[in-house]
PDB file of C-alpha atoms and ligand atoms in Angstrom:
ATOM      1  CA  LEU L1034      95.725 115.721  78.641  1.00  0.00           C
ATOM      2  CA  ALA L1035      94.972 112.138  79.693  1.00  0.00           C
ATOM      3  CA  LEU L1036      97.197 109.362  78.686  1.00  0.00           C
ATOM      4  CA  GLY L1037      95.241 106.543  80.041  1.00  0.00           C
ATOM      5  CA  THR L1038      97.287 105.863  83.080  1.00  0.00           C
ATOM      6  CA  TYR L1039      98.490 109.470  83.697  1.00  0.00           C
ATOM      7  CA  LEU L1040      96.985 112.851  83.436  1.00  0.00           C
ATOM      8  CA  ILE L1041      99.214 115.828  82.742  1.00  0.00           C
ATOM      9  CA  ALA L1042      98.041 119.310  83.745  1.00  0.00           C
ATOM     10  CA  HIS L1043      99.954 122.546  84.378  1.00  0.00           C
ATOM     11  CA  ASP L1044      99.642 126.042  85.789  1.00  0.00           C
ATOM     12  CA  GLU L1045     101.951 128.856  85.166  1.00  0.00           C
ATOM     13  CA  ASN L1046     104.855 127.425  87.086  1.00  0.00           C
ATOM     14  CA  ILE L1047     104.405 123.893  87.539  1.00  0.00           C
ATOM     15  CA  MET L1048     103.699 120.793  85.487  1.00  0.00           C
ATOM     16  CA  TYR L1049     101.682 118.003  87.206  1.00  0.00           C
ATOM     17  CA  MET L1050     101.736 114.359  86.242  1.00  0.00           C
ATOM     18  CA  ILE L1051      98.958 112.499  87.981  1.00  0.00           C
ATOM     19  CA  ASP L1052      98.655 108.805  88.372  1.00  0.00           C
ATOM     20  CA  ILE L1053      94.852 108.523  87.688  1.00  0.00           C
ATOM     21  CA  HIS L1054      94.329 105.294  89.633  1.00  0.00           C
ATOM     22  CA  ALA L1055      96.333 106.341  92.512  1.00  0.00           C
ATOM     23  CA  ALA L1056      94.661 109.853  92.695  1.00  0.00           C
ATOM     24  CA  ASN L1057      91.047 108.093  92.451  1.00  0.00           C
ATOM     25  CA  GLU L1058      92.216 105.738  95.282  1.00  0.00           C
ATOM     26  CA  ARG L1059      93.155 108.455  97.548  1.00  0.00           C
ATOM     27  CA  ILE L1060      89.866 110.224  97.009  1.00  0.00           C
ATOM     28  CA  ASN L1061      87.766 107.156  97.638  1.00  0.00           C
ATOM     29  CA  TYR L1062      89.932 106.092 100.445  1.00  0.00           C
ATOM     30  CA  GLU L1063      89.167 109.393 102.408  1.00  0.00           C
ATOM     31  CA  LYS L1064      85.562 109.033 101.556  1.00  0.00           C
ATOM     32  CA  TYR L1065      85.347 105.655 102.847  1.00  0.00           C
ATOM     33  CA  MET L1066      87.319 106.492 106.009  1.00  0.00           C
ATOM     34  CA  LYS L1067      84.889 109.068 106.816  1.00  0.00           C
ATOM     35  CA  ASN L1068      81.884 106.820 106.455  1.00  0.00           C
ATOM     36  CA  LEU L1069      83.596 104.236 108.404  1.00  0.00           C
ATOM     37  CA  SER L1070      84.325 106.498 111.238  1.00  0.00           C
ATOM     38  CA  ILE L1071      80.899 108.173 111.802  1.00  0.00           C
ATOM     39  CA  GLN L1072      78.779 106.704 114.517  1.00  0.00           C
ATOM     40  CA  GLN L1073      75.569 107.280 112.669  1.00  0.00           C
ATOM     41  CA  THR L1074      74.907 104.505 110.118  1.00  0.00           C
ATOM     42  CA  TYR L1075      72.560 104.880 107.090  1.00  0.00           C
ATOM     43  CA  THR L1076      71.110 101.646 105.914  1.00  0.00           C
ATOM     44  CA  THR L1077      69.794 100.766 102.333  1.00  0.00           C
ATOM     45  CA  ASN L1078      67.255  98.033 102.184  1.00  0.00           C
ATOM     46  CA  MET L1079      67.852  95.722  99.265  1.00  0.00           C
ATOM     47  CA  LEU L1080      65.253  94.949  96.701  1.00  0.00           C
ATOM     48  CA  PHE L1081      66.940  91.701  95.956  1.00  0.00           C
ATOM     49  CA  PRO L1082      68.596  90.274  99.283  1.00  0.00           C
ATOM     50  CA  LEU L1083      72.069  88.593  98.523  1.00  0.00           C
ATOM     51  CA  GLN L1084      73.300  85.145  99.851  1.00  0.00           C
ATOM     52  CA  PHE L1085      76.925  84.461 100.651  1.00  0.00           C
ATOM     53  CA  GLU L1086      78.125  80.866 101.265  1.00  0.00           C
ATOM     54  CA  TYR L1087      81.210  80.348 103.289  1.00  0.00           C
ATOM     55  CA  THR L1088      83.201  77.221 104.676  1.00  0.00           C
ATOM     56  CA  HIS L1089      82.331  76.265 108.057  1.00  0.00           C
ATOM     57  CA  ASN L1090      85.246  77.938 109.511  1.00  0.00           C
ATOM     58  CA  GLU L1091      84.728  81.242 107.706  1.00  0.00           C
ATOM     59  CA  PHE L1092      81.005  81.021 108.697  1.00  0.00           C
ATOM     60  CA  LEU L1093      82.019  80.872 112.493  1.00  0.00           C
ATOM     61  CA  LYS L1094      84.467  83.726 112.242  1.00  0.00           C
ATOM     62  CA  LEU L1095      81.837  85.940 110.830  1.00  0.00           C
ATOM     63  CA  LYS L1096      79.422  84.749 113.526  1.00  0.00           C
ATOM     64  CA  ASP L1097      81.821  85.787 116.158  1.00  0.00           C
ATOM     65  CA  ASN L1098      81.625  89.341 114.640  1.00  0.00           C
ATOM     66  CA  ILE L1099      78.079  89.386 113.769  1.00  0.00           C
ATOM     67  CA  GLU L1100      77.362  92.165 116.191  1.00  0.00           C
ATOM     68  CA  PHE L1101      79.996  94.328 114.648  1.00  0.00           C
ATOM     69  CA  ILE L1102      78.956  93.574 111.263  1.00  0.00           C
ATOM     70  CA  LYS L1103      75.259  94.697 112.105  1.00  0.00           C
ATOM     71  CA  SER L1104      76.863  98.051 113.715  1.00  0.00           C
ATOM     72  CA  LEU L1105      78.259  98.668 110.279  1.00  0.00           C
ATOM     73  CA  GLY L1106      74.801  98.999 108.956  1.00  0.00           C
ATOM     74  CA  PHE L1107      74.036  95.532 107.695  1.00  0.00           C
ATOM     75  CA  GLU L1108      71.073  93.553 108.220  1.00  0.00           C
ATOM     76  CA  ILE L1109      72.161  89.971 108.085  1.00  0.00           C
ATOM     77  CA  ASP L1110      70.769  86.491 109.248  1.00  0.00           C
ATOM     78  CA  GLU L1111      71.999  82.938 108.958  1.00  0.00           C
ATOM     79  CA  PHE L1112      70.339  81.246 106.068  1.00  0.00           C
ATOM     80  CA  GLY L1113      70.824  77.541 105.772  1.00  0.00           C
ATOM     81  CA  THR L1114      74.247  75.698 105.933  1.00  0.00           C
ATOM     82  CA  ASN L1115      77.270  78.052 106.355  1.00  0.00           C
ATOM     83  CA  THR L1116      75.204  80.838 104.319  1.00  0.00           C
ATOM     84  CA  TYR L1117      74.370  84.202 105.303  1.00  0.00           C
ATOM     85  CA  ARG L1118      71.729  86.326 103.879  1.00  0.00           C
ATOM     86  CA  VAL L1119      72.018  90.195 103.581  1.00  0.00           C
ATOM     87  CA  THR L1120      68.876  92.259 103.351  1.00  0.00           C
ATOM     88  CA  SER L1121      70.150  95.631 103.998  1.00  0.00           C
ATOM     89  CA  HIS L1122      73.709  97.360 103.777  1.00  0.00           C
ATOM     90  CA  PRO L1123      75.250 100.578 104.839  1.00  0.00           C
ATOM     91  CA  SER L1124      74.350 103.337 102.389  1.00  0.00           C
ATOM     92  CA  TRP L1125      77.841 104.387 101.546  1.00  0.00           C
ATOM     93  CA  LEU L1126      78.575 101.373  99.560  1.00  0.00           C
ATOM     94  CA  LYS L1127      79.004 102.370  95.962  1.00  0.00           C
ATOM     95  CA  GLU L1128      75.956 101.803  93.838  1.00  0.00           C
ATOM     96  CA  GLY L1129      76.150  98.916  91.383  1.00  0.00           C
ATOM     97  CA  TYR L1130      78.964  97.292  93.505  1.00  0.00           C
ATOM     98  CA  GLU L1131      77.107  96.214  96.535  1.00  0.00           C
ATOM     99  CA  GLU L1132      77.855  92.600  96.123  1.00  0.00           C
ATOM    100  CA  GLU L1133      81.562  93.022  95.548  1.00  0.00           C
ATOM    101  CA  SER L1134      81.989  95.502  98.388  1.00  0.00           C
ATOM    102  CA  ILE L1135      80.056  93.276 100.877  1.00  0.00           C
ATOM    103  CA  LYS L1136      82.177  90.339  99.676  1.00  0.00           C
ATOM    104  CA  LYS L1137      85.278  92.410 100.262  1.00  0.00           C
ATOM    105  CA  ILE L1138      84.124  93.577 103.691  1.00  0.00           C
ATOM    106  CA  PHE L1139      83.191  90.070 104.827  1.00  0.00           C
ATOM    107  CA  GLU L1140      86.588  88.671 103.501  1.00  0.00           C
ATOM    108  CA  LEU L1141      88.569  91.180 105.617  1.00  0.00           C
ATOM    109  CA  ILE L1142      86.554  90.439 108.677  1.00  0.00           C
ATOM    110  CA  ILE L1143      87.305  86.765 108.227  1.00  0.00           C
ATOM    111  CA  GLU L1144      90.931  87.463 107.708  1.00  0.00           C
ATOM    112  CA  ILE L1145      91.567  89.630 110.860  1.00  0.00           C
ATOM    113  CA  SER L1146      88.824  88.076 113.295  1.00  0.00           C
ATOM    114  CA  ASP L1147      91.503  86.282 115.295  1.00  0.00           C
ATOM    115  CA  LYS L1148      92.954  89.516 116.083  1.00  0.00           C
ATOM    116  CA  PHE L1149      90.181  92.005 115.368  1.00  0.00           C
ATOM    117  CA  ASP L1150      90.978  95.646 115.758  1.00  0.00           C
ATOM    118  CA  ARG L1151      88.687  98.446 114.594  1.00  0.00           C
ATOM    119  CA  VAL L1152      91.381 100.838 113.501  1.00  0.00           C
ATOM    120  CA  LYS L1153      93.053  98.168 111.445  1.00  0.00           C
ATOM    121  CA  PHE L1154      89.757  97.146 109.889  1.00  0.00           C
ATOM    122  CA  ASN L1155      88.838 100.726 108.871  1.00  0.00           C
ATOM    123  CA  GLU L1156      92.052 101.226 107.437  1.00  0.00           C
ATOM    124  CA  ALA L1157      92.224  98.015 105.474  1.00  0.00           C
ATOM    125  CA  ALA L1158      88.459  98.229 104.479  1.00  0.00           C
ATOM    126  CA  ALA L1159      88.872 101.875 103.193  1.00  0.00           C
ATOM    127  CA  THR L1160      92.164 100.940 101.251  1.00  0.00           C
ATOM    128  CA  ARG L1161      90.751  97.641  99.616  1.00  0.00           C
ATOM    129  CA  LEU L1162      87.418  99.246  98.650  1.00  0.00           C
ATOM    130  CA  ALA L1163      89.092 102.244  97.394  1.00  0.00           C
ATOM    131  CA  CYS L1164      91.525 100.155  95.023  1.00  0.00           C
ATOM    132  CA  LYS L1165      88.448  98.341  93.765  1.00  0.00           C
ATOM    133  CA  MET L1166      86.226 101.059  93.158  1.00  0.00           C
ATOM    134  CA  SER L1167      89.014 103.388  91.442  1.00  0.00           C
ATOM    135  CA  VAL L1168      89.502 103.789  87.607  1.00  0.00           C
ATOM    136  CA  LYS L1169      91.939 101.114  86.410  1.00  0.00           C
ATOM    137  CA  ALA L1170      95.496 102.269  84.954  1.00  0.00           C
ATOM    138  CA  ASN L1171      95.101 102.639  81.065  1.00  0.00           C
ATOM    139  CA  THR L1172      91.451 103.714  81.137  1.00  0.00           C
ATOM    140  CA  ASN L1173      90.736 107.009  79.271  1.00  0.00           C
ATOM    141  CA  ILE L1174      88.476 109.355  81.271  1.00  0.00           C
ATOM    142  CA  GLY L1175      86.640 112.386  79.661  1.00  0.00           C
ATOM    143  CA  TYR L1176      87.647 115.809  80.269  1.00  0.00           C
ATOM    144  CA  LEU L1177      84.995 116.641  83.016  1.00  0.00           C
ATOM    145  CA  GLU L1178      86.269 113.435  84.828  1.00  0.00           C
ATOM    146  CA  GLN L1179      89.771 114.563  84.636  1.00  0.00           C
ATOM    147  CA  GLU L1180      88.697 118.142  86.069  1.00  0.00           C
ATOM    148  CA  GLU L1181      86.615 116.622  88.844  1.00  0.00           C
ATOM    149  CA  LEU L1182      89.482 114.073  89.740  1.00  0.00           C
ATOM    150  CA  ILE L1183      91.915 117.097  90.109  1.00  0.00           C
ATOM    151  CA  ASN L1184      89.588 119.144  92.059  1.00  0.00           C
ATOM    152  CA  ASN L1185      88.545 116.471  94.368  1.00  0.00           C
ATOM    153  CA  LEU L1186      92.094 115.262  94.928  1.00  0.00           C
ATOM    154  CA  PHE L1187      93.257 118.548  96.274  1.00  0.00           C
ATOM    155  CA  LYS L1188      90.204 118.649  98.625  1.00  0.00           C
ATOM    156  CA  CYS L1189      91.695 115.589 100.106  1.00  0.00           C
ATOM    157  CA  ASP L1190      93.636 115.716 103.516  1.00  0.00           C
ATOM    158  CA  PHE L1191      96.749 113.954 101.948  1.00  0.00           C
ATOM    159  CA  PRO L1192      96.567 114.462  98.354  1.00  0.00           C
ATOM    160  CA  TYR L1193     100.110 113.433  97.591  1.00  0.00           C
ATOM    161  CA  THR L1194     100.126 109.825  98.283  1.00  0.00           C
ATOM    162  CA  CYS L1195      97.626 106.884  97.551  1.00  0.00           C
ATOM    163  CA  PRO L1196      96.668 104.844 100.689  1.00  0.00           C
ATOM    164  CA  HIS L1197      99.392 102.306  99.706  1.00  0.00           C
ATOM    165  CA  GLY L1198     101.786 104.994  99.844  1.00  0.00           C
ATOM    166  CA  ARG L1199     102.494 105.467  96.242  1.00  0.00           C
ATOM    167  CA  PRO L1200     102.762 109.111  94.936  1.00  0.00           C
ATOM    168  CA  THR L1201      99.590 110.399  93.248  1.00  0.00           C
ATOM    169  CA  ILE L1202     101.281 113.564  91.726  1.00  0.00           C
ATOM    170  CA  ILE L1203     104.664 114.245  90.459  1.00  0.00           C
ATOM    171  CA  LYS L1204     105.366 117.998  90.079  1.00  0.00           C
ATOM    172  CA  TYR L1205     107.902 119.344  87.557  1.00  0.00           C
ATOM    173  CA  PRO L1206     108.792 122.912  87.364  1.00  0.00           C
ATOM    174  CA  ILE L1207     108.030 124.619  83.943  1.00  0.00           C
ATOM    175  CA  TYR L1208     111.218 126.433  84.364  1.00  0.00           C
ATOM    176  CA  GLU L1209     113.234 123.123  84.402  1.00  0.00           C
ATOM    177  CA  LEU L1210     111.376 122.081  81.223  1.00  0.00           C
ATOM    178  CA  GLU L1211     112.244 125.361  79.545  1.00  0.00           C
ATOM    179  CA  LYS L1212     115.921 124.599  80.439  1.00  0.00           C
ATOM    180  CA  LEU L1213     115.478 121.183  78.761  1.00  0.00           C
ATOM    181  CA  PHE L1214     114.001 122.711  75.475  1.00  0.00           C
ATOM    182  CA  LYS L1215     116.794 125.345  75.760  1.00  0.00           C
ATOM    183  CA  ARG L1216     114.236 128.242  76.083  1.00  0.00           C
ATOM    184  CA  VAL L1217     116.120 129.626  78.830  1.00  0.00           C
ATOM    185  CA  ASN L1218     119.818 129.434  79.719  1.00  0.00           C
ATOM    186  CA  SER L1219     120.639 127.470  82.674  1.00  0.00           C
TER     187      SER L1219
HETATM  188 ZN1   ZN P 569      94.778 100.007  93.698  1.00  0.00          ZN
HETATM  189 ZN1   ZN P 570      97.602 102.580  95.852  1.00  0.00          ZN
END
């Protein structure tokens, strides 16, 4: 049963209430973290190169980190005043959301460029991308998607919280429910 924001499922003993956005975030977060931590980068050439214009200060901050950006799997060059052109991107960016994802990643690099730290970068990039790419609260998802969400969630290393630390699942014992409905004596 999906109620837009939450999904309710149960087995013999326990009722599970799942926050769809938080669960989706956890799944995506672990996927992004894996992709960000592998050495091998797969690159996708873009049919239509994208241009990103910045303030001069932002432009310089990206320039400081240009080798790092390339190491992620981007092909990027300067293209006119304070503008970069991206001609390929790491293959793990979600299809259809390439521009948004690239913006997020560059925005983060600009933000932390003064005290750049790879571990912090991976964490923050995975969290922000996961949030952006996850089903929004109050969206109805189909039955197959619900099943897939639950299966993928339980395959995660840390299924019980989203990357921001919010719970993804609340468990409630069926036995307690039965007490509330006075089906059993407490
Ligand atoms: Zn979120
Ligand atoms: Zn979250």
